[in-house]
Short mmCIF file of C-alpha atoms in Angstrom, two decimals:
data_model
loop_
_atom_site.label_atom_id
_atom_site.label_comp_id
_atom_site.label_asym_id
_atom_site.label_seq_id
_atom_site.Cartn_x
_atom_site.Cartn_y
_atom_site.Cartn_z
CA UNK A 1 0.00 0.00 0.00
CA UNK A 2 2.94 2.25 0.59
CA UNK A 3 4.28 1.97 -2.90
CA UNK A 4 1.12 3.71 -4.07
CA UNK A 5 2.16 6.94 -2.33
CA UNK A 6 2.06 9.72 -4.92
CA UNK A 7 5.37 10.72 -6.40
CA UNK A 8 4.93 14.52 -6.37
CA UNK A 9 4.69 14.65 -2.60
CA UNK A 10 8.03 12.99 -1.98
CA UNK A 11 10.54 15.73 -2.82
CA UNK A 12 8.64 18.14 -0.61
CA UNK A 13 8.54 15.80 2.32
CA UNK A 14 12.17 14.87 2.00
CA UNK A 15 13.22 18.34 2.90
CA UNK A 16 11.46 17.99 6.21
CA UNK A 17 13.41 16.39 9.05
CA UNK A 18 13.76 12.65 8.89
CA UNK A 19 13.63 12.27 12.63
CA UNK A 20 11.71 14.02 15.31
CA UNK A 21 14.12 16.50 16.79
CA UNK A 22 12.87 15.81 20.25
CA UNK A 23 14.17 18.31 22.76
CA UNK A 24 14.59 15.76 25.51
CA UNK A 25 16.60 12.64 25.17
CA UNK A 26 14.25 9.94 26.24
CA UNK A 27 15.68 8.69 29.46
CA UNK A 28 12.93 8.92 31.99
CA UNK A 29 13.20 5.89 34.30
CA UNK A 30 16.95 6.33 34.31
CA UNK A 31 17.61 8.77 37.02
CA UNK A 32 16.51 10.30 40.25
CA UNK A 33 13.68 12.85 40.34
CA UNK A 34 16.37 15.53 40.58
CA UNK A 35 18.11 14.29 37.44
CA UNK A 36 14.83 14.22 35.58
CA UNK A 37 13.98 17.72 36.75
CA UNK A 38 17.40 18.78 35.51
CA UNK A 39 16.61 17.18 32.14
CA UNK A 40 13.41 19.18 32.10
CA UNK A 41 15.37 22.36 32.75
CA UNK A 42 17.91 21.59 30.04
CA UNK A 43 15.15 20.76 27.59
CA UNK A 44 13.40 24.02 28.38
CA UNK A 45 16.55 26.07 27.92
CA UNK A 46 17.15 24.41 24.57
CA UNK A 47 13.64 25.41 23.56
CA UNK A 48 13.89 28.98 24.80
CA UNK A 49 12.91 30.28 21.38
CA UNK A 50 9.62 28.44 21.65
CA UNK A 51 9.11 29.86 25.15
CA UNK A 52 9.68 33.39 23.86
CA UNK A 53 7.32 32.75 20.97
CA UNK A 54 4.60 31.42 23.28
CA UNK A 55 4.95 34.43 25.56
CA UNK A 56 4.82 36.82 22.65
CA UNK A 57 1.77 35.11 21.15
CA UNK A 58 0.00 35.33 24.52
CA UNK A 59 0.37 39.10 24.40
CA UNK A 60 -0.64 39.24 20.77
CA UNK A 61 -3.77 37.25 21.52
CA UNK A 62 -4.71 39.27 24.55
CA UNK A 63 -4.84 42.41 22.46
CA UNK A 64 -5.95 41.01 19.15
CA UNK A 65 -8.62 43.23 17.68
CA UNK A 66 -7.65 46.32 19.63
CA UNK A 67 -5.84 48.98 17.63
CA UNK A 68 -3.66 50.12 20.49
CA UNK A 69 -2.70 46.63 21.54
CA UNK A 70 -0.60 46.38 24.69
CA UNK A 71 -0.48 50.16 24.86
CA UNK A 72 -3.91 49.99 26.43
CA UNK A 73 -2.02 48.95 29.53
CA UNK A 74 0.21 51.96 29.23
CA UNK A 75 -2.77 54.29 29.03
CA UNK A 76 -4.49 52.63 31.97
CA UNK A 77 -1.45 52.96 34.16
CA UNK A 78 -0.85 56.55 33.03
CA UNK A 79 -4.37 57.50 34.12
CA UNK A 80 -3.94 55.64 37.39
CA UNK A 81 -0.62 57.31 38.14
CA UNK A 82 -2.00 60.75 37.29
CA UNK A 83 -5.08 60.43 39.49
CA UNK A 84 -3.31 58.77 42.41
CA UNK A 85 -0.44 61.21 42.14
CA UNK A 86 -2.68 64.24 42.53
CA UNK A 87 -4.61 62.71 45.41
CA UNK A 88 -1.76 61.20 47.40
CA UNK A 89 0.61 64.11 47.04
CA UNK A 90 -2.13 66.06 48.88
CA UNK A 91 -2.74 63.36 51.46
CA UNK A 92 0.96 62.89 52.17
CA UNK A 93 1.76 66.62 51.84
CA UNK A 94 4.34 65.85 49.19
CA UNK A 95 5.77 67.94 46.45
CA UNK A 96 4.39 66.76 43.12
CA UNK A 97 7.79 67.17 41.50
CA UNK A 98 9.29 64.60 43.84
CA UNK A 99 6.28 62.43 44.51
CA UNK A 100 4.87 61.87 41.05
CA UNK A 101 8.05 60.39 39.50
CA UNK A 102 8.41 58.17 42.58
CA UNK A 103 4.80 57.01 42.42
CA UNK A 104 4.85 56.43 38.67
CA UNK A 105 7.93 54.25 38.94
CA UNK A 106 6.83 52.45 42.10
CA UNK A 107 3.38 51.59 40.86
CA UNK A 108 4.66 50.33 37.53
CA UNK A 109 7.35 48.22 39.16
CA UNK A 110 4.90 46.74 41.60
CA UNK A 111 1.91 46.18 39.35
CA UNK A 112 3.49 45.00 36.15
CA UNK A 113 6.62 43.71 37.85
CA UNK A 114 6.56 41.83 41.12
CA UNK A 115 2.83 41.52 41.65
CA UNK A 116 1.81 40.39 38.18
CA UNK A 117 4.79 38.05 37.89
CA UNK A 118 3.79 36.30 41.11
CA UNK A 119 0.13 36.18 40.20
CA UNK A 120 0.64 34.88 36.70
CA UNK A 121 3.14 32.30 37.88
CA UNK A 122 0.23 30.64 39.72
CA UNK A 123 -1.43 29.59 36.51
CA UNK A 124 1.75 28.87 34.55
CA UNK A 125 1.02 25.14 34.29
CA UNK A 126 -2.76 25.30 34.48
CA UNK A 127 -2.97 27.56 31.45
CA UNK A 128 -0.96 25.11 29.40
CA UNK A 129 -3.06 22.07 30.25
CA UNK A 130 -3.72 20.87 26.72
CA UNK A 131 -0.14 21.19 25.56
CA UNK A 132 1.20 19.43 28.67
CA UNK A 133 -1.25 16.55 28.48
CA UNK A 134 -0.80 15.86 24.81
CA UNK A 135 2.90 16.15 24.18
CA UNK A 136 6.19 15.64 25.90
CA UNK A 137 7.51 19.14 26.31
CA UNK A 138 9.61 20.36 29.21
CA UNK A 139 7.34 21.78 31.89
CA UNK A 140 9.71 24.63 32.57
CA UNK A 141 9.04 25.91 29.07
CA UNK A 142 5.88 27.36 30.61
CA UNK A 143 7.97 29.20 33.17
CA UNK A 144 9.98 30.83 30.38
CA UNK A 145 6.71 31.74 28.72
CA UNK A 146 5.34 33.46 31.82
CA UNK A 147 8.54 35.40 32.45
CA UNK A 148 8.75 36.52 28.82
CA UNK A 149 5.10 37.54 28.79
CA UNK A 150 5.58 39.65 31.88
CA UNK A 151 8.77 41.18 30.53
CA UNK A 152 6.88 42.33 27.43
CA UNK A 153 4.06 43.88 29.45
CA UNK A 154 6.65 45.49 31.71
CA UNK A 155 8.46 46.99 28.74
CA UNK A 156 5.23 48.61 27.58
CA UNK A 157 4.42 50.04 30.97
CA UNK A 158 7.84 51.42 31.80
CA UNK A 159 6.97 54.16 29.30
CA UNK A 160 4.75 55.80 31.93
CA UNK A 161 7.46 56.53 34.50
CA UNK A 162 9.85 57.46 31.70
CA UNK A 163 7.28 60.02 30.51
CA UNK A 164 6.78 61.40 34.01
CA UNK A 165 10.57 61.63 34.48
CA UNK A 166 10.79 63.59 31.25
CA UNK A 167 8.03 65.99 32.30
CA UNK A 168 9.66 66.73 35.66
CA UNK A 169 13.21 66.63 34.28
CA UNK A 170 14.27 63.83 36.57
CA UNK A 171 17.37 62.06 35.32
CA UNK A 172 18.82 59.16 37.34
CA UNK A 173 22.13 59.14 35.46
CA UNK A 174 24.28 56.09 34.94
CA UNK A 175 23.25 54.68 38.33
CA UNK A 176 20.12 53.50 36.55
CA UNK A 177 22.16 50.77 34.89
CA UNK A 178 22.35 49.07 38.29
CA UNK A 179 18.67 48.23 37.84
CA UNK A 180 19.50 45.82 35.02
CA UNK A 181 21.03 43.06 37.18
CA UNK A 182 18.15 43.57 39.60
CA UNK A 183 15.62 43.09 36.82
CA UNK A 184 17.44 39.91 35.91
CA UNK A 185 17.03 38.83 39.53
CA UNK A 186 13.29 39.48 39.19
CA UNK A 187 13.20 37.33 36.09
CA UNK A 188 14.95 34.50 37.91
CA UNK A 189 12.60 34.86 40.87
CA UNK A 190 9.66 34.78 38.47
CA UNK A 191 11.01 31.54 37.04
CA UNK A 192 11.26 30.10 40.55
CA UNK A 193 7.75 31.34 41.33
CA UNK A 194 6.44 29.34 38.39
CA UNK A 195 8.14 26.22 39.73
CA UNK A 196 6.80 26.69 43.26
CA UNK A 197 3.49 28.54 42.93
CA UNK A 198 2.71 27.00 39.54
CA UNK A 199 2.98 23.52 41.06
CA UNK A 200 1.14 24.43 44.22
CA UNK A 201 -1.71 26.07 42.34
CA UNK A 202 -2.01 23.10 40.00
CA UNK A 203 -2.62 20.88 43.00
CA UNK A 204 -4.71 23.22 45.12
CA UNK A 205 -7.09 25.47 43.27
CA UNK A 206 -7.72 27.78 46.20
CA UNK A 207 -4.14 29.00 46.26
CA UNK A 208 -4.35 31.73 43.55
CA UNK A 209 -6.97 33.75 45.48
CA UNK A 210 -4.88 33.30 48.63
CA UNK A 211 -1.82 34.64 46.82
CA UNK A 212 -3.89 37.52 45.47
CA UNK A 213 -5.09 38.44 48.95
CA UNK A 214 -1.59 38.23 50.40
CA UNK A 215 -0.21 40.44 47.63
CA UNK A 216 -2.88 43.01 48.47
CA UNK A 217 -1.63 43.14 52.05
CA UNK A 218 2.00 43.26 50.94
CA UNK A 219 1.14 46.18 48.66
CA UNK A 220 0.07 48.28 51.64
CA UNK A 221 2.85 47.34 54.06
CA UNK A 222 5.55 47.81 51.42
CA UNK A 223 6.56 51.35 50.50
CA UNK A 224 4.97 51.38 47.07
CA UNK A 225 2.72 54.42 47.25
CA UNK A 226 4.40 55.82 50.36
CA UNK A 227 8.07 56.57 50.75
CA UNK A 228 10.37 54.86 53.26
CA UNK A 229 11.45 58.26 54.61
CA UNK A 230 7.89 58.82 55.85
CA UNK A 231 8.53 56.19 58.50
CA UNK A 232 11.27 58.43 59.83
CA UNK A 233 13.38 56.54 62.40
CA UNK A 234 11.50 53.29 62.00
CA UNK A 235 12.53 52.77 58.36
CA UNK A 236 15.17 50.20 59.32
CA UNK A 237 12.42 47.73 60.17
CA UNK A 238 11.53 47.69 56.47
CA UNK A 239 14.45 45.35 55.91
CA UNK A 240 12.36 42.61 57.48
CA UNK A 241 10.02 42.91 54.51
CA UNK A 242 11.68 41.05 51.64
CA UNK A 243 9.36 42.70 49.14
CA UNK A 244 10.77 46.06 50.14
CA UNK A 245 14.30 44.87 49.35
CA UNK A 246 13.24 43.28 46.07
CA UNK A 247 11.46 46.45 45.02
CA UNK A 248 14.23 48.73 46.19
CA UNK A 249 17.03 47.00 44.23
CA UNK A 250 15.24 48.02 41.04
CA UNK A 251 13.63 51.26 42.13
CA UNK A 252 16.52 53.00 43.88
CA UNK A 253 18.92 52.88 40.90
CA UNK A 254 16.18 54.16 38.61
CA UNK A 255 15.69 57.11 40.95
CA UNK A 256 19.43 57.73 40.95
CA UNK A 257 20.33 56.20 44.30
CA UNK A 258 22.51 53.22 45.04
CA UNK A 259 20.68 50.68 47.21
CA UNK A 260 22.31 49.96 50.56
CA UNK A 261 24.26 46.78 51.17
CA UNK A 262 21.55 45.62 53.56
CA UNK A 263 18.90 45.91 50.85
CA UNK A 264 21.06 43.98 48.40
CA UNK A 265 21.74 41.27 50.95
CA UNK A 266 18.09 40.84 51.86
CA UNK A 267 17.05 40.76 48.19
CA UNK A 268 19.70 38.20 47.25
CA UNK A 269 19.18 36.03 50.32
CA UNK A 270 15.41 36.02 49.90
CA UNK A 271 15.81 35.05 46.26
CA UNK A 272 18.28 32.30 47.11
CA UNK A 273 15.99 30.82 49.76
CA UNK A 274 13.02 31.11 47.41
CA UNK A 275 15.00 29.34 44.70
CA UNK A 276 15.99 26.49 46.99
CA UNK A 277 12.38 25.96 48.09
CA UNK A 278 11.14 26.21 44.51
CA UNK A 279 13.65 23.68 43.18
CA UNK A 280 12.92 21.32 46.04
CA UNK A 281 9.19 21.53 45.39
CA UNK A 282 9.51 21.17 41.63
CA UNK A 283 11.80 18.14 41.86
CA UNK A 284 9.34 16.48 44.21
CA UNK A 285 6.15 17.07 42.26
CA UNK A 286 7.28 17.31 38.62
CA UNK A 287 6.25 13.80 37.60
CA UNK A 288 2.84 14.18 39.25
CA UNK A 289 2.01 17.62 37.89
CA UNK A 290 0.48 16.23 34.73
CA UNK A 291 -2.14 14.36 36.76
CA UNK A 292 -3.14 17.49 38.64
CA UNK A 293 -3.88 19.87 35.83
CA UNK B 1 18.60 -0.81 18.69
CA UNK B 2 15.10 0.64 18.85
CA UNK B 3 12.98 -1.12 21.41
CA UNK B 4 10.41 -0.66 24.16
CA UNK B 5 10.60 -2.82 27.23
CA UNK B 6 8.23 -2.80 30.18
CA UNK B 7 8.64 -4.87 33.29
CA UNK B 8 5.85 -5.06 35.80
CA UNK B 9 4.90 -1.48 35.10
CA UNK B 10 2.01 -0.01 37.03
CA UNK B 11 0.54 3.44 37.07
CA UNK B 12 -1.95 4.96 39.41
CA UNK B 13 -2.98 8.56 39.57
CA UNK B 14 -5.21 10.67 41.72
CA UNK B 15 -8.46 12.03 40.40
CA UNK B 16 -8.79 15.26 42.26
CA UNK B 17 -12.10 16.97 42.77
CA UNK B 18 -14.06 18.79 45.40
CA UNK B 19 -12.35 19.20 48.73
CA UNK B 20 -9.12 17.55 47.59
CA UNK B 21 -8.64 20.61 45.38
CA UNK B 22 -8.60 22.91 48.36
CA UNK B 23 -5.43 23.54 50.31
CA UNK B 24 -7.37 24.53 53.41
CA UNK B 25 -9.56 21.43 53.41
CA UNK B 26 -6.66 19.14 52.62
CA UNK B 27 -4.68 20.47 55.55
CA UNK B 28 -7.69 19.98 57.80
CA UNK B 29 -8.26 16.46 56.47
CA UNK B 30 -4.62 15.61 57.01
CA UNK B 31 -4.83 16.83 60.56
CA UNK B 32 -7.90 14.68 61.06
CA UNK B 33 -6.26 11.68 59.43
CA UNK B 34 -3.58 11.62 62.09
CA UNK B 35 -6.37 10.97 64.57
CA UNK B 36 -8.56 8.54 62.60
CA UNK B 37 -7.54 5.76 60.26
CA UNK B 38 -7.90 6.43 56.51
CA UNK B 39 -10.76 4.61 54.82
CA UNK B 40 -10.06 2.22 51.99
CA UNK B 41 -12.21 0.40 49.48
CA UNK B 42 -11.06 -2.63 47.53
CA UNK B 43 -10.88 -3.09 43.80
CA UNK B 44 -9.55 -0.80 41.16
CA UNK B 45 -10.18 2.39 43.07
CA UNK B 46 -9.24 3.25 46.55
CA UNK B 47 -9.80 6.34 48.53
CA UNK B 48 -6.69 8.34 49.08
CA UNK B 49 -5.28 8.60 52.52
CA UNK B 50 -4.81 12.34 52.34
CA UNK B 51 -8.01 14.07 51.36
CA UNK B 52 -11.27 12.31 51.96
CA UNK B 53 -12.45 12.41 48.36
CA UNK B 54 -9.27 12.10 46.31
CA UNK B 55 -9.75 8.91 44.33
CA UNK B 56 -6.71 6.94 43.27
CA UNK B 57 -7.23 5.22 39.94
CA UNK B 58 -5.15 2.19 39.12
CA UNK B 59 -4.88 2.80 35.38
CA UNK B 60 -2.21 0.24 34.54
CA UNK B 61 -1.08 -2.69 36.58
CA UNK B 62 1.75 -5.12 36.14
CA UNK B 63 2.43 -4.65 32.43
CA UNK B 64 5.31 -6.69 31.10
CA UNK B 65 6.16 -6.87 27.42
CA UNK B 66 8.83 -6.06 24.94
CA UNK B 67 8.48 -4.46 21.52
CA UNK B 68 11.35 -4.74 19.10
CA UNK B 69 12.23 -2.75 16.02
CA UNK B 70 10.04 -3.58 13.03
CA UNK B 71 7.00 -4.49 15.06
CA UNK B 72 3.61 -2.88 14.46
CA UNK B 73 1.57 -3.07 17.61
CA UNK B 74 -2.15 -2.57 17.91
CA UNK B 75 -3.76 -1.84 21.27
CA UNK B 76 -7.31 -3.01 21.62
CA UNK B 77 -9.77 -3.05 24.47
CA UNK B 78 -12.86 -1.38 25.86
CA UNK B 79 -12.99 2.29 26.61
CA UNK B 80 -11.15 2.81 29.86
CA UNK B 81 -9.00 -0.28 29.47
CA UNK B 82 -5.88 1.88 29.68
CA UNK B 83 -4.93 2.13 26.01
CA UNK B 84 -4.44 5.88 25.88
CA UNK B 85 -2.84 5.89 29.31
CA UNK B 86 -0.34 3.34 28.08
CA UNK B 87 0.37 5.51 25.03
CA UNK B 88 0.95 8.47 27.31
CA UNK B 89 3.37 6.43 29.41
CA UNK B 90 5.25 5.33 26.30
CA UNK B 91 5.31 8.94 25.12
CA UNK B 92 6.81 10.09 28.40
CA UNK B 93 3.88 12.30 29.31
CA UNK B 94 2.98 10.15 32.30
CA UNK B 95 5.79 8.96 34.51
CA UNK B 96 5.64 6.24 37.09
CA UNK B 97 8.14 4.90 39.57
CA UNK B 98 6.30 1.63 39.83
CA UNK B 99 8.02 -0.89 37.56
CA UNK B 100 10.62 -0.63 34.87
CA UNK B 101 10.42 1.07 31.50
CA UNK B 102 13.19 1.14 28.94
CA UNK B 103 12.75 2.94 25.67
CA UNK B 104 15.43 3.26 23.04
CA UNK B 105 14.74 5.61 20.17
CA UNK B 106 13.03 8.95 19.74
CA UNK B 107 9.28 8.87 19.88
CA UNK B 108 6.45 11.03 18.65
CA UNK B 109 2.93 10.74 19.95
CA UNK B 110 -0.25 11.59 18.11
CA UNK B 111 -2.62 11.64 21.02
CA UNK B 112 -4.86 14.62 20.54
CA UNK B 113 -5.67 16.12 17.13
CA UNK B 114 -5.49 19.54 18.74
CA UNK B 115 -2.18 18.55 20.28
CA UNK B 116 -0.81 21.75 21.64
CA UNK B 117 -2.70 23.89 19.18
CA UNK B 118 -3.99 27.17 20.47
CA UNK B 119 -7.58 27.60 19.20
CA UNK B 120 -7.27 31.37 19.33
CA UNK B 121 -4.31 31.45 16.97
CA UNK B 122 -4.60 31.12 13.23
CA UNK B 123 -3.58 27.97 11.40
CA UNK B 124 -0.44 29.65 10.17
CA UNK B 125 0.57 30.81 13.64
CA UNK B 126 -0.03 27.36 15.03
CA UNK B 127 2.13 25.98 12.27
CA UNK B 128 4.94 28.37 13.17
CA UNK B 129 4.65 27.32 16.79
CA UNK B 130 4.79 23.70 15.81
CA UNK B 131 7.82 24.26 13.61
CA UNK B 132 9.55 25.94 16.52
CA UNK B 133 8.59 23.05 18.80
CA UNK B 134 10.12 20.36 16.63
CA UNK B 135 13.15 22.54 15.96
CA UNK B 136 12.56 22.88 12.24
CA UNK B 137 15.26 25.02 10.61
CA UNK B 138 13.96 28.38 9.39
CA UNK B 139 14.72 27.56 5.74
CA UNK B 140 12.30 24.64 5.74
CA UNK B 141 9.37 26.65 6.97
CA UNK B 142 8.02 27.65 3.53
CA UNK B 143 8.11 24.03 2.39
CA UNK B 144 6.25 22.95 5.50
CA UNK B 145 3.72 25.73 5.10
CA UNK B 146 3.00 24.82 1.48
CA UNK B 147 2.79 21.15 2.35
CA UNK B 148 0.38 21.63 5.25
CA UNK B 149 -1.73 24.21 3.46
CA UNK B 150 -2.17 21.89 0.51
CA UNK B 151 -3.03 18.90 2.63
CA UNK B 152 -5.39 20.60 5.05
CA UNK B 153 -7.24 22.46 2.25
CA UNK B 154 -7.89 25.41 4.49
CA UNK B 155 -7.84 28.09 1.81
CA UNK B 156 -8.50 31.50 3.37
CA UNK B 157 -9.14 29.85 6.73
CA UNK B 158 -5.40 29.30 7.12
CA UNK B 159 -5.11 32.85 8.46
CA UNK B 160 -8.17 32.68 10.69
CA UNK B 161 -8.26 31.42 14.28
CA UNK B 162 -8.45 27.66 14.59
CA UNK B 163 -11.57 27.88 16.77
CA UNK B 164 -13.52 29.03 13.68
CA UNK B 165 -12.60 25.88 11.78
CA UNK B 166 -15.03 23.10 11.15
CA UNK B 167 -14.10 19.92 12.96
CA UNK B 168 -12.95 18.46 9.66
CA UNK B 169 -10.63 21.40 9.05
CA UNK B 170 -9.05 21.28 12.46
CA UNK B 171 -8.53 17.54 12.21
CA UNK B 172 -6.91 17.95 8.80
CA UNK B 173 -4.63 20.66 10.15
CA UNK B 174 -3.77 18.69 13.27
CA UNK B 175 -3.12 15.62 11.17
CA UNK B 176 -0.99 17.49 8.65
CA UNK B 177 1.20 18.90 11.43
CA UNK B 178 1.40 15.76 13.50
CA UNK B 179 2.59 13.72 10.55
CA UNK B 180 5.58 15.96 9.81
CA UNK B 181 8.17 14.40 12.13
CA UNK B 182 9.78 11.10 11.24
CA UNK B 183 10.30 9.41 14.60
CA UNK B 184 11.66 5.95 15.11
CA UNK B 185 8.84 5.18 17.53
CA UNK B 186 5.39 6.32 16.50
CA UNK B 187 2.59 6.30 19.04
CA UNK B 188 -0.86 6.96 17.71
CA UNK B 189 -4.29 7.23 19.24
CA UNK B 190 -7.38 6.37 17.27
CA UNK B 191 -8.38 9.93 16.47
CA UNK B 192 -6.59 9.79 13.16
CA UNK B 193 -9.38 7.54 11.95
CA UNK B 194 -11.86 10.39 12.25
CA UNK B 195 -12.96 12.40 9.24
CA UNK B 196 -14.90 11.61 6.11
CA UNK B 197 -14.12 9.04 3.45
CA UNK B 198 -12.11 11.45 1.34
CA UNK B 199 -9.97 12.49 4.26
CA UNK B 200 -9.38 8.88 5.17
CA UNK B 201 -7.95 8.21 1.74
CA UNK B 202 -5.70 11.24 1.82
CA UNK B 203 -4.67 10.46 5.36
CA UNK B 204 -3.72 6.94 4.43
CA UNK B 205 -1.09 8.10 1.97
CA UNK B 206 0.42 10.51 4.40
CA UNK B 207 0.28 8.03 7.22
CA UNK B 208 1.96 5.36 5.15
CA UNK B 209 5.05 7.53 4.69
CA UNK B 210 5.31 8.14 8.38
CA UNK B 211 4.64 4.58 9.45
CA UNK B 212 7.16 3.29 6.94
CA UNK B 213 9.87 5.50 8.37
CA UNK B 214 9.09 4.41 11.93
CA UNK B 215 10.70 1.32 13.32
CA UNK B 216 8.02 0.78 15.92
CA UNK B 217 4.37 1.66 15.61
CA UNK B 218 1.96 1.50 18.51
CA UNK B 219 -1.60 2.34 17.59
CA UNK B 220 -4.88 2.15 19.48
CA UNK B 221 -8.05 1.54 17.59
CA UNK B 222 -11.50 0.07 17.82
CA UNK B 223 -11.54 -0.66 14.14
CA UNK B 224 -10.59 -4.26 13.51
CA UNK B 225 -10.01 -3.82 9.74
CA UNK B 226 -7.55 -1.02 10.48
CA UNK B 227 -5.68 -3.13 13.00
CA UNK B 228 -5.65 -6.08 10.60
CA UNK B 229 -4.18 -3.89 7.90
CA UNK B 230 -1.51 -2.11 9.91
CA UNK B 231 -0.47 -4.37 12.74
CA UNK B 232 1.65 -7.45 13.14
CA UNK B 233 0.87 -7.95 16.79
CA UNK B 234 -2.01 -7.05 19.07
CA UNK B 235 -2.07 -6.29 22.77
CA UNK B 236 -5.55 -6.76 24.15
CA UNK B 237 -5.98 -4.70 27.26
CA UNK B 238 -8.55 -5.03 29.98
CA UNK B 239 -8.71 -3.04 33.20
CA UNK B 240 -5.17 -1.84 32.84
CA UNK B 241 -3.78 -5.30 32.32
CA UNK B 242 -2.87 -7.32 29.27
CA UNK B 243 -5.48 -9.92 28.59
CA UNK B 244 -3.86 -11.32 25.49
CA UNK B 245 -0.71 -10.66 23.50
CA UNK B 246 -0.02 -12.31 20.17
CA UNK B 247 -0.15 -12.20 16.37
CA UNK B 248 -2.90 -10.03 14.91
CA UNK B 249 -5.18 -12.77 13.63
CA UNK B 250 -5.10 -14.88 16.76
CA UNK B 251 -5.84 -12.03 19.15
CA UNK B 252 -8.48 -10.37 17.00
CA UNK B 253 -10.30 -13.70 16.64
CA UNK B 254 -10.38 -14.13 20.38
CA UNK B 255 -11.45 -10.51 20.81
CA UNK B 256 -14.27 -10.87 18.34
CA UNK B 257 -15.35 -14.07 20.03
CA UNK B 258 -15.51 -12.29 23.38
CA UNK B 259 -17.68 -9.56 21.90
CA UNK B 260 -20.09 -11.98 20.28
#
């Protein structure tokens, strides 16, 4: 029956790969859970292009049919910053020239940075149910996807603080470059969040609302809309809030300050601990994740 | 040497619903469980020890067989006999620590016609995603596009979201994409038999090329003529176990006799 295959199709098909270029060498059953999780990680990093593409397509889909696309986000946050800036500079008796750039940057970093990264990491595996259940792709590919997606949204929103900086002639200088390694740290933490929260939320569906509620509390106790100086002498206690340190390592350089050693240490230590927990959790549950989603 | 070898392989997985989905309730139940003994029911299902209504399904139990290069295996059995689960295990989607599994050779699984397709994306975008997934070099993309477009007969629909496709269109697209790789081990669920008569004929040609290139074929189907045509050996599954394993004619005769 095979000899009857039509001749014209052959040359076309021959140019396609002869073998499935599977990203993962098939060696499940030969290794500890940790080794298999490592295989997953290596497979995902080999497929990073696919991860980037998935993240990009997510954004494209979200805004398909709207002329402004992701810039809707930019407009929303611009309006939010403008209205909150006017109100809170009154409430806090702050000078608009100082407060508005701070608020614009803070809000953007919090909303489209830390907060959205953590919240979206919850559904990293759940959102990819059909792809995970039907093909053997590295799970961590979804983590790349979430981080990339958030990075794109972040890049669109950072325009708001940049605009406010321009209006008030605030220029952080070359110190701002220090924010780049910190943003990389955020990306890595986002990846870890997908491993930990993504797994946890796949198993327990009531976790995402819990995370959302916690983030709401963290938003108020972390100096996002208020400035650390407003605490006066008590500001040192802020170091016990890891979110403050994580926010500050990006925010301070962008405002032209160099973060203190203490802030750096807390941010790095928190991230390291978070990573260890995330890896531990992912190694333990990786093989069972597919049954949960 | 391409082969698949299973020794005493079992797979059970939890079916989570209701309270077992809740972190709060699970923690409470676990606290309670330390006081009272967990309930258990016999048979194929047992209640999990952790949350009161997490059901553990024994999908496969004690499978032992070996498939060598050149063999064409058909999986047959009632719905729920574990055929698709076994395919998923062979494809590496499901993992189990219970038993031994040794697979030599790259595999490709056709399990779901929508396999990884995003219904919101257009056919062309899905094709690009797929090309990226199998690591197709950029230069081969136009050839793939032309090939798939011709086979799936989508016309202008190729640039519209897949969710707008008729079921025939999406199956043709899924089929056209899924049959691109040339793996040494090909795992196939019965969906590829769907579609009208004309599609079946087209599909057969395309399938033949892929099956020919594969050293091992494992296919599930309810259609005895299909199994007779494609397979050299049949595994008859029942309740997650192998009821019969042998040459196509022998097993299918016994299977037919059991149905009668």
